Amino acid sequence: MSSVRLNIISAIYGNLPKEAQITKIEFEGPEIAVYVKNPSVLADKGEIVKKIAKDIKKRIVIKADEKARKDKKETEEIIKNLVPKEAEIVNIKFDDELGEVLIKAKKPGLVIGKGGTLQNKIFYETYWRPVIVREPPIKSRTIDSILTHIYNETEYHAKILKVFGERIHRELLFKDRSVRVTALGGFYEVGRSAVLVETPESKILLDVGLNPSVTGGEKFFPRLDIDQVRLEDIDAVVITHAHLDHCGMVPLLFKYGYNGPVYTTAPTRDIMALMQLDALDVAEKEGRPVPYTAKEVRKELLHTITLDYEEVTDIAPDVKLTFYNAGHIIGSAMAHLHIGEGTHNIVYTGDFKYAKTKLLDKANDEFLRVDTMIMETTYGAQEQEGREEAEEKLINIINGTLNRGGRVLIPVLAVGRGQEIMLVLNEAMKNKKIPEVPIYVTGLVDEITAIHNAYPEMLSREVREAILYKDENPFTSEFFHKIEGFREDIAQGEPSIILATSGMLNGGPAVEFFKTMASDSKNSIIFVSYQAEGTLGRKVREGVKEIQIIDRDGRVENIKIEMEVNHVEGFSGHSDRRQLLHYLRNLSAKPRNLVLNHGEPNAIESFRRQVDREKERLGLRGTKIYTPQILDSLRVA
Ligand SMILES: [Zn+2]
């Protein structure tokens, strides 16, 4: 055993009251689980455990030895007696391996109790460690099947967590403290985001996305084929958010033998799996080859460790990870890597929005230390209209279209813009700013909206309070009608508003709606999100009058575009140029190295020049700016 682990174990043995009777200490991923025969000894000694955790800088959880745990039937009874009826428990599941009991309730706050008191009580009366999750008001099939899957595989899950735990707490071997960052995808382009961070001790992958503007070929994948990326050497994969250009290739890692952990937030885990499975489904329907199967998605889920924002976690012997809110989509995170004992601090922003939206709070700008910042610059060359202007523009286009008897098609990314636009439309219709017509929402958007309802604590205060306390959940508003996919009768029917995926018209029901609606000049299409180069959405947005689409049978279809084409950028989940600059100026700690990525060449270059000109004002006088190409490596420490 490594001396790192021995030291931790002896610190716990030396400080925990003997009467608790430790039976084993397990390294379960980043957590250290102390199994004891007599947990009740510790019931009023929480301070001792906290102090040990603080001293050794580790996350410690006390669990009961298997033999000490109460019988499951009895435990269920105790839980039902302790928890008030109003909590509405819908399901209880046990994990024998980890000694945990999953409690699913409509009002999880009532199971947790004030300051966690009831949660604690459940543990000390049953000796099962409660894990409490929310049953959302709109049922989410995704969350149900993910939890069922994990609880069906408890043996494998526990085993793999121990493998991770031992790897994280291995011996440090090298004196060298250098840090190197390598661009694998999403540099000088948007799509297939992936960054490799290396120290002599460890290798971390930040995002592993696919390129949405192609459906195959070498540009579809990030450069995982180089020598530096040997999958057995990767310590951790960190996923910032659930858009496929950031997480679409994670299952591929498992296909080729990756056996390590994936760190992300809980909503990202759920939506990521859903998006990956949906991408498989769409590819299969369209007869395209798929790079992985559902089997790898299921493995990915068992290997995923979810973290809350601002929770410091060891992911390698010399790397700690902390997530911060990125304001881009639900669960989106900026990843802060603390390397060595303060040798170097990296912030990888992922996609972020530095402004409040209806759905989310604005991105975090407070870090204790940042040496290198890797920052997205999607809109580095553009300014978007303000929020109010954007809403007004959207409402005007919708009114114009509905008044002339047309239908409005809004292609949306299933996650993010979909929900933001739903909030805007719901409010506008409630306030009679647009006439009451049906708003159709395609299946995937609806399912992802359900996932939003499972994590209200991750949403803006207004939406959270509306969901939790006011019983006026905007997502379950009567204006919305769920449809499974494309429907001819709706595309050619009465005036209506249609929200359909995908946001860039590169597949999904939005394309079907577009094909049917394009030739009618009464209709309109409104783009509300970024259109990547090479996508159909980009061509339409740029105003081509006729396009060819190859249909499922390989026939070329000519489609004349007569419908009104509009774009409203103000709803974007990305920061525009002004917001990016504000962000740099307001950062509590200024980076020595600023690495620009996630932008097309003109966005990156124009933004670099702008930052260069304003270095003084932004407080970046000593900062070096880098704009690496794919496969460039940068020694940052
Ligand atoms: Zn994104």
XYZ file of C-alpha atoms and ligand atoms in Angstrom:
638
model
C 0.000 0.000 0.000
C 1.194 3.517 -0.775
C 2.444 5.609 2.107
C -0.119 8.233 1.070
C -2.901 5.794 1.919
C -1.115 4.520 5.033
C -0.829 8.058 6.358
C -4.530 8.691 5.798
C -5.467 5.419 7.466
C -3.276 6.035 10.490
C -4.636 9.580 10.876
C -8.165 8.158 10.980
C -7.305 5.307 13.374
C -5.377 7.682 15.581
C -8.134 10.260 15.937
C -11.480 8.503 15.744
C -12.840 7.344 19.151
C -11.905 3.676 19.644
C -15.446 2.713 20.725
C -16.688 3.375 17.177
C -14.796 0.178 16.187
C -13.501 0.652 12.674
C -13.902 -2.505 10.572
C -12.429 -1.200 7.320
C -11.399 1.953 5.502
C -12.136 2.099 1.771
C -10.984 4.600 -0.840
C -14.254 4.964 -2.770
C -13.266 7.254 -5.621
C -12.340 10.636 -4.142
C -14.122 9.796 -0.885
C -12.696 7.951 2.071
C -15.318 5.703 3.633
C -14.763 4.637 7.219
C -16.881 1.591 8.080
C -17.580 1.225 11.796
C -19.505 -1.183 14.021
C -20.888 1.506 16.312
C -21.736 4.639 14.371
C -23.925 5.860 17.257
C -20.754 6.630 19.215
C -20.124 9.347 16.632
C -23.673 10.745 16.571
C -22.763 13.814 18.596
C -19.082 13.879 17.593
C -19.430 15.292 14.089
C -16.708 17.802 14.948
C -14.081 15.083 15.315
C -14.756 13.700 11.850
C -14.729 17.215 10.397
C -11.397 17.956 12.023
C -9.765 14.795 10.683
C -11.078 15.603 7.192
C -9.668 19.116 7.467
C -6.294 17.934 8.744
C -5.737 15.416 5.979
C -7.599 17.512 3.368
C -9.831 14.627 2.303
C -13.539 13.927 2.109
C -14.446 11.433 4.836
C -17.779 9.660 5.206
C -18.721 7.454 8.115
C -20.610 4.310 7.140
C -21.929 1.413 9.143
C -20.425 -2.032 8.928
C -22.642 -4.371 6.944
C -23.494 -6.485 9.991
C -24.514 -3.466 12.030
C -27.071 -2.168 9.491
C -30.752 -2.656 10.264
C -32.845 -5.056 8.215
C -34.116 -3.435 4.966
C -37.836 -3.818 5.748
C -37.311 -2.336 9.167
C -35.237 0.490 7.658
C -38.031 1.348 5.244
C -40.465 1.487 8.160
C -38.175 3.725 10.191
C -37.682 6.087 7.249
C -41.409 6.301 6.594
C -42.050 7.036 10.261
C -39.352 9.682 10.540
C -40.083 11.561 7.324
C -43.231 13.722 7.238
C -45.942 12.556 4.800
C -45.726 15.818 2.833
C -42.257 14.810 1.598
C -44.041 12.236 -0.607
C -41.458 9.482 -0.792
C -41.932 7.591 -4.069
C -39.114 5.063 -3.951
C -36.496 3.535 -1.626
C -33.561 1.492 -2.939
C -30.582 -0.095 -1.183
C -26.926 -0.323 -2.144
C -25.473 -3.172 -0.050
C -21.952 -2.575 -1.284
C -21.720 1.091 -0.336
C -24.151 0.907 2.593
C -26.382 3.556 1.081
C -30.145 3.954 0.870
C -31.564 5.959 -2.016
C -34.651 7.927 -1.041
C -36.585 9.489 -3.888
C -39.097 12.086 -2.797
C -41.164 14.875 -4.304
C -40.004 17.257 -1.553
C -36.432 16.120 -0.796
C -35.870 19.131 1.478
C -38.241 17.547 3.985
C -36.193 14.330 4.002
C -32.954 16.240 4.523
C -34.408 18.361 7.311
C -33.066 21.653 8.611
C -29.292 21.690 8.243
C -29.352 17.960 7.431
C -30.746 16.974 10.847
C -33.303 14.468 9.605
C -30.877 12.964 7.114
C -28.457 12.409 9.998
C -31.163 10.927 12.146
C -32.049 8.406 9.422
C -28.428 7.276 9.358
C -28.068 6.894 13.097
C -31.381 5.041 13.470
C -30.937 2.655 10.523
C -27.162 2.651 9.938
C -27.828 3.106 6.222
C -26.379 6.246 4.681
C -29.243 8.159 2.966
C -28.790 9.510 -0.561
C -31.707 11.799 -1.297
C -32.927 12.708 -4.778
C -35.837 14.705 -6.129
C -38.739 13.141 -8.002
C -39.530 15.938 -10.489
C -43.129 17.081 -11.111
C -42.719 16.084 -14.774
C -41.566 12.489 -14.797
C -38.091 11.988 -16.299
C -37.610 8.587 -17.901
C -33.896 9.327 -18.191
C -33.273 9.860 -14.484
C -35.387 6.830 -13.583
C -33.474 4.532 -15.873
C -30.059 5.919 -14.905
C -30.723 5.349 -11.197
C -32.161 1.891 -11.845
C -29.080 1.045 -13.897
C -26.658 2.214 -11.200
C -28.589 0.435 -8.429
C -28.663 -2.768 -10.480
C -24.890 -2.716 -10.763
C -23.912 -1.911 -7.192
C -21.216 -4.580 -7.059
C -19.404 -3.305 -10.153
C -19.922 0.306 -9.101
C -18.380 -0.228 -5.660
C -15.500 -2.221 -7.148
C -14.650 0.437 -9.723
C -14.827 3.235 -7.131
C -12.151 1.410 -5.116
C -9.958 1.145 -8.201
C -10.320 4.920 -8.720
C -9.658 5.580 -5.049
C -6.399 3.646 -5.020
C -5.229 5.353 -8.162
C -6.010 8.834 -6.826
C -4.150 8.115 -3.596
C -1.014 6.642 -5.147
C 2.521 7.714 -4.416
C 3.982 10.830 -6.069
C 7.009 9.751 -8.080
C 8.538 12.817 -9.698
C 10.307 15.935 -8.443
C 9.619 17.804 -11.683
C 6.597 20.119 -11.323
C 5.983 21.094 -14.938
C 2.490 21.413 -16.411
C 1.659 21.094 -20.080
C -1.580 21.853 -21.936
C -2.253 20.262 -25.338
C -4.998 21.275 -27.780
C -6.845 18.185 -29.033
C -9.977 19.779 -30.442
C -11.990 23.002 -30.417
C -9.033 25.310 -31.046
C -9.409 27.727 -33.968
C -12.780 26.050 -34.481
C -16.049 25.338 -32.673
C -16.720 21.654 -32.075
C -14.952 18.485 -30.831
C -13.693 20.266 -27.692
C -10.889 18.431 -25.908
C -7.851 19.544 -23.906
C -5.124 17.410 -22.349
C -3.509 18.629 -19.120
C -0.317 16.771 -18.158
C 1.964 16.818 -15.184
C 4.782 14.322 -14.730
C 2.437 12.448 -12.375
C -0.893 12.530 -14.162
C -2.986 13.205 -17.243
C -6.412 14.804 -17.284
C -8.770 15.183 -20.251
C -11.014 18.250 -20.184
C -14.079 17.615 -22.395
C -14.220 15.002 -25.150
C -16.658 16.310 -27.746
C -17.695 15.587 -31.291
C -17.823 17.972 -34.212
C -21.497 18.723 -34.984
C -20.796 20.113 -38.458
C -19.672 16.756 -39.895
C -21.061 13.240 -39.479
C -17.861 11.270 -39.935
C -14.258 11.433 -41.068
C -11.252 12.525 -39.058
C -12.621 15.999 -38.224
C -15.510 14.339 -36.396
C -13.213 13.344 -33.509
C -10.780 15.233 -31.302
C -7.143 14.126 -31.726
C -7.230 11.205 -29.328
C -4.966 9.263 -31.665
C -1.675 10.847 -30.575
C 0.950 9.156 -28.386
C 0.360 11.462 -25.429
C -3.209 10.179 -25.093
C -2.735 6.575 -24.033
C -6.098 5.743 -22.520
C -4.654 3.577 -19.741
C -2.585 6.585 -18.600
C -5.500 8.988 -18.316
C -6.370 9.631 -14.655
C -9.639 11.459 -15.158
C -12.034 12.817 -17.739
C -13.725 16.081 -16.741
C -16.878 17.117 -18.606
C -17.986 20.745 -18.367
C -21.471 20.388 -19.854
C -23.869 18.143 -21.727
C -23.661 19.583 -25.260
C -22.342 16.929 -27.621
C -19.510 19.129 -28.872
C -18.139 18.781 -25.315
C -19.169 15.267 -24.301
C -20.234 13.383 -27.453
C -17.114 11.205 -27.677
C -16.833 10.067 -24.040
C -18.373 6.631 -24.816
C -15.713 6.197 -27.489
C -13.045 6.301 -24.756
C -14.734 3.365 -23.055
C -14.994 1.507 -26.330
C -11.221 1.730 -26.739
C -10.389 0.654 -23.229
C -10.614 3.651 -20.916
C -11.446 2.368 -17.468
C -11.226 5.498 -15.341
C -13.625 8.044 -13.869
C -15.679 10.796 -15.526
C -16.298 13.841 -13.326
C -19.261 16.088 -13.942
C -22.332 17.594 -12.257
C -25.485 15.509 -11.736
C -27.621 17.241 -14.405
C -24.735 16.972 -16.865
C -24.500 13.212 -16.242
C -28.203 12.726 -16.950
C -28.452 14.987 -19.988
C -25.123 13.800 -21.408
C -26.323 10.184 -21.449
C -29.648 11.208 -22.967
C -27.959 13.272 -25.711
C -25.502 10.477 -26.529
C -28.272 7.893 -26.808
C -30.358 10.273 -28.899
C -27.403 10.887 -31.230
C -27.104 7.119 -31.701
C -30.795 6.907 -32.438
C -30.707 9.728 -35.005
C -27.588 8.325 -36.692
C -29.153 4.885 -36.946
C -32.373 6.284 -38.418
C -30.385 8.256 -40.966
C -28.291 5.215 -41.825
C -24.997 6.721 -40.679
C -22.281 4.654 -38.996
C -22.077 5.183 -35.235
C -18.761 5.416 -33.379
C -20.054 3.685 -30.224
C -23.066 1.819 -28.855
C -25.437 2.127 -25.909
C -23.286 -0.407 -24.041
C -20.507 2.172 -23.703
C -22.972 4.827 -22.536
C -24.088 2.463 -19.775
C -20.477 1.881 -18.758
C -19.816 5.622 -18.777
C -22.702 6.064 -16.301
C -21.193 3.572 -13.844
C -17.867 5.394 -14.117
C -19.310 8.865 -13.580
C -18.747 10.673 -10.296
C -21.019 13.661 -9.834
C -19.855 16.760 -7.981
C -21.624 19.872 -6.745
C -20.374 23.325 -7.566
C -17.524 24.528 -5.339
C -16.789 21.088 -3.901
C -13.015 20.492 -3.898
C -12.185 16.942 -5.024
C -8.974 14.957 -5.507
C -8.930 13.479 -9.003
C -5.243 12.536 -9.245
C -2.368 12.361 -6.729
C -1.384 15.939 -7.608
C -4.637 17.438 -8.965
C -7.730 18.781 -7.218
C -10.827 19.679 -9.240
C -13.482 22.253 -8.339
C -16.495 23.085 -10.514
C -18.057 26.560 -10.661
C -21.294 27.693 -12.270
C -20.776 28.629 -15.945
C -24.292 30.013 -16.640
C -24.403 28.296 -20.055
C -26.889 25.431 -19.601
C -28.148 23.573 -16.540
C -25.244 21.894 -14.735
C -22.632 23.636 -16.896
C -19.368 24.164 -15.085
C -16.045 25.905 -15.258
C -13.317 23.485 -14.185
C -10.653 24.740 -11.773
C -7.599 22.481 -11.467
C -5.316 22.987 -8.508
C -2.061 21.254 -9.337
C 0.547 20.193 -6.778
C 0.685 22.151 -3.547
C -0.205 25.308 -5.442
C 2.299 24.768 -8.260
C -0.217 25.861 -10.832
C -3.918 26.686 -11.130
C -5.830 26.240 -14.368
C -9.341 27.450 -15.101
C -10.981 25.912 -18.150
C -14.140 27.936 -18.742
C -15.955 25.565 -21.099
C -18.886 27.430 -22.653
C -20.055 30.242 -20.402
C -22.509 33.100 -20.177
C -21.420 36.167 -18.256
C -24.903 37.598 -17.877
C -28.004 36.517 -16.025
C -30.602 34.706 -18.108
C -34.140 33.748 -17.144
C -32.950 30.205 -16.546
C -29.534 30.600 -14.903
C -27.312 32.870 -12.854
C -24.304 34.380 -14.553
C -20.959 32.600 -14.610
C -18.674 32.638 -11.580
C -15.869 35.213 -11.697
C -14.286 34.585 -8.293
C -11.291 32.308 -8.005
C -8.638 32.297 -5.318
C -5.881 31.675 -7.853
C -5.668 31.435 -11.614
C -2.361 31.021 -13.425
C -3.650 29.785 -16.754
C -7.118 30.453 -18.108
C -8.395 28.527 -21.132
C -11.327 30.590 -22.350
C -14.016 30.138 -24.972
C -14.380 32.892 -27.600
C -17.344 31.728 -29.714
C -18.601 35.314 -29.978
C -15.199 36.971 -29.659
C -15.898 39.054 -32.764
C -19.579 39.831 -32.241
C -21.875 41.834 -30.076
C -25.346 40.493 -29.442
C -28.418 42.626 -28.892
C -29.363 43.041 -25.219
C -31.877 40.758 -23.545
C -34.834 43.141 -23.705
C -34.151 43.971 -27.310
C -33.892 40.262 -28.125
C -37.221 39.481 -26.459
C -38.902 42.358 -28.266
C -37.501 41.239 -31.597
C -38.640 37.647 -31.025
C -42.130 38.771 -30.035
C -42.420 41.058 -33.092
C -41.394 38.323 -35.521
C -43.834 35.878 -33.911
C -46.696 38.402 -34.027
C -45.968 39.280 -37.665
C -45.987 35.611 -38.639
C -49.081 34.589 -36.685
C -51.016 37.633 -37.951
C -50.505 36.636 -41.561
C -51.606 33.081 -40.769
C -48.116 31.570 -40.724
C -46.307 29.193 -38.406
C -43.100 29.901 -36.531
C -40.277 27.352 -36.423
C -37.616 27.863 -33.761
C -34.824 25.293 -34.032
C -33.398 24.855 -30.543
C -30.679 22.874 -28.880
C -32.614 20.437 -26.738
C -30.835 21.718 -23.678
C -30.333 25.375 -22.857
C -31.978 27.598 -25.478
C -35.002 25.298 -25.564
C -35.847 26.002 -21.932
C -34.854 29.674 -22.092
C -37.190 30.258 -25.055
C -39.955 28.325 -23.272
C -39.648 30.718 -20.321
C -39.768 33.760 -22.622
C -42.777 32.479 -24.605
C -44.685 31.439 -21.494
C -44.281 34.892 -19.987
C -45.137 36.714 -23.243
C -48.279 34.633 -23.730
C -49.329 35.048 -20.116
C -48.934 38.819 -20.472
C -50.849 38.746 -23.779
C -47.913 40.099 -25.758
C -48.446 37.303 -28.265
C -51.787 35.675 -29.113
C -52.661 32.341 -27.556
C -51.663 29.710 -30.094
C -50.334 26.224 -29.369
C -46.615 26.004 -28.634
C -45.412 22.576 -29.764
C -42.322 21.157 -28.094
C -40.637 18.057 -29.529
C -39.958 15.035 -27.340
C -36.326 15.547 -26.523
C -36.821 19.130 -25.336
C -39.667 17.912 -23.156
C -37.610 15.153 -21.543
C -34.760 17.551 -20.853
C -37.199 20.020 -19.349
C -38.208 17.224 -16.966
C -34.563 16.878 -15.935
C -34.474 20.640 -15.229
C -37.311 20.085 -12.793
C -35.253 17.508 -10.910
C -32.521 20.056 -10.135
C -34.252 23.360 -9.334
C -31.344 24.276 -7.022
C -29.178 24.661 -10.139
C -31.544 27.210 -11.754
C -31.988 30.967 -11.300
C -33.720 32.103 -8.131
C -36.917 33.135 -9.949
C -37.398 29.825 -11.721
C -36.348 27.847 -8.659
C -38.894 29.625 -6.462
C -41.636 29.281 -9.060
C -41.016 25.528 -9.217
C -40.537 24.951 -5.493
C -42.897 27.264 -3.687
C -45.384 28.900 -5.988
C -46.864 25.885 -7.705
C -46.694 27.758 -10.984
C -44.029 25.748 -12.698
C -43.419 27.619 -15.985
C -42.381 24.397 -17.709
C -45.742 22.709 -17.090
C -47.705 25.705 -18.387
C -50.882 24.909 -20.338
C -49.502 26.695 -23.432
C -47.039 23.879 -24.141
C -47.972 20.760 -26.083
C -45.615 17.869 -26.258
C -45.148 16.127 -29.625
C -42.933 13.093 -30.238
C -41.351 14.293 -33.466
C -42.250 15.747 -36.855
C -45.973 16.111 -37.604
C -47.156 17.054 -41.082
C -50.532 18.262 -39.780
C -48.799 20.762 -37.520
C -46.273 21.886 -40.140
C -49.163 22.738 -42.470
C -51.873 23.419 -39.903
C -53.191 26.402 -37.976
C -50.825 29.180 -36.868
C -48.552 27.892 -34.112
C -45.069 28.055 -32.645
C -42.849 24.988 -32.975
C -39.749 24.369 -30.868
C -37.810 21.490 -32.394
C -34.314 20.016 -32.284
C -31.658 20.228 -33.531
C -30.650 23.837 -33.135
C -28.339 23.876 -36.163
C -30.685 21.962 -38.505
C -28.177 19.121 -38.669
C -30.712 16.374 -38.079
C -33.721 15.811 -35.855
C -37.365 16.883 -36.303
C -36.387 20.538 -36.925
C -35.095 19.534 -40.369
C -38.356 17.756 -41.220
C -40.379 20.777 -40.145
C -38.064 23.053 -42.087
C -38.397 21.004 -45.295
C -42.187 21.126 -45.103
C -42.459 24.769 -44.057
C -39.672 26.381 -46.119
C -41.604 27.071 -49.318
C -44.503 28.925 -47.650
C -43.743 32.648 -47.413
C -46.250 33.072 -44.560
C -44.011 30.986 -42.289
C -40.876 32.080 -40.514
C -37.839 30.455 -38.985
C -36.015 32.056 -36.070
C -32.482 31.013 -35.147
C -31.729 31.647 -31.504
C -28.404 29.873 -31.099
C -24.982 29.588 -32.650
C -24.876 28.074 -36.172
C -21.597 26.259 -36.720
C -19.788 26.494 -40.020
C -20.842 23.746 -42.415
C -24.291 23.154 -40.902
C -27.557 23.556 -42.791
C -28.598 26.140 -40.206
C -25.586 28.275 -41.078
C -26.445 28.205 -44.799
C -30.078 29.130 -44.216
C -29.136 31.854 -41.756
C -26.735 33.306 -44.303
C -29.621 33.641 -46.724
C -29.269 30.979 -49.431
C -32.482 30.811 -51.466
C -32.380 27.178 -52.434
C -30.782 24.146 -50.863
C -30.331 20.511 -51.698
C -31.032 17.922 -49.055
C -30.202 14.259 -49.493
C -33.114 12.286 -48.144
C -33.091 8.900 -46.475
C -33.231 7.008 -49.757
C -30.244 8.889 -51.118
C -32.309 11.119 -53.433
C -31.437 14.770 -53.760
C -34.291 17.078 -52.876
C -34.348 20.726 -53.964
C -35.964 23.020 -51.468
C -36.816 26.651 -52.224
C -36.641 28.883 -49.194
C -39.517 31.346 -49.253
C -40.148 31.528 -45.527
C -38.937 34.533 -43.551
C -35.484 33.855 -42.092
C -34.532 35.586 -38.848
C -31.952 35.321 -36.165
C -31.982 36.671 -32.636
C -28.595 36.330 -30.959
C -29.487 37.875 -27.598
C -30.643 34.562 -26.101
C -27.318 32.904 -26.679
C -25.859 30.813 -23.887
C -22.452 32.187 -24.842
C -20.967 35.494 -23.769
C -20.663 38.048 -26.541
C -17.529 40.145 -27.001
C -18.542 42.753 -24.425
C -19.374 40.082 -21.867
C -16.084 38.261 -22.496
C -14.188 41.504 -21.910
C -16.216 42.286 -18.784
C -15.439 38.856 -17.541
C -11.699 39.347 -17.896
C -11.916 42.738 -16.229
C -13.970 41.462 -13.286
C -11.973 38.289 -12.639
C -10.906 38.290 -8.990
C -7.556 36.697 -9.880
C -5.766 37.550 -13.129
C -4.163 34.797 -15.172
C -0.525 34.867 -16.308
C -1.496 32.917 -19.401
C -4.689 33.432 -21.341
C -5.371 30.663 -23.848
C -8.189 31.338 -26.322
C -10.200 28.455 -27.784
C -13.695 27.478 -28.961
C -13.962 30.094 -31.720
C -13.619 30.310 -35.464
C -10.333 31.874 -36.624
C -11.727 35.393 -37.073
C -13.403 35.324 -33.642
C -10.198 34.217 -31.927
C -7.954 36.652 -33.764
C -10.219 39.635 -33.461
C -10.660 38.936 -29.745
C -6.926 38.553 -29.209
C -6.300 41.959 -30.811
C -9.030 43.506 -28.697
C -7.613 42.104 -25.429
C -4.138 43.197 -26.491
C -5.328 46.763 -27.032
C -7.136 46.870 -23.687
C -4.629 45.008 -21.522
C -4.202 47.955 -19.142
C -7.915 48.488 -18.622
C -8.559 44.770 -18.157
C -5.815 44.464 -15.560
C -3.923 42.006 -17.740
C -0.692 43.933 -18.186
C 1.532 40.948 -17.426
C -0.659 38.364 -19.144
C 0.550 36.422 -22.169
C -2.128 35.568 -24.709
C -1.962 32.287 -26.613
C -4.075 31.110 -29.546
C -2.870 27.544 -30.105
C -3.747 25.390 -33.092
C -4.849 21.786 -32.694
C -1.904 19.579 -31.571
C 0.016 22.568 -30.172
C 1.334 21.998 -26.658
C 1.952 24.772 -24.212
C 4.247 24.498 -21.238
C 2.430 26.619 -18.632
C 4.524 25.770 -15.565
Zn -22.322 24.362 -25.150
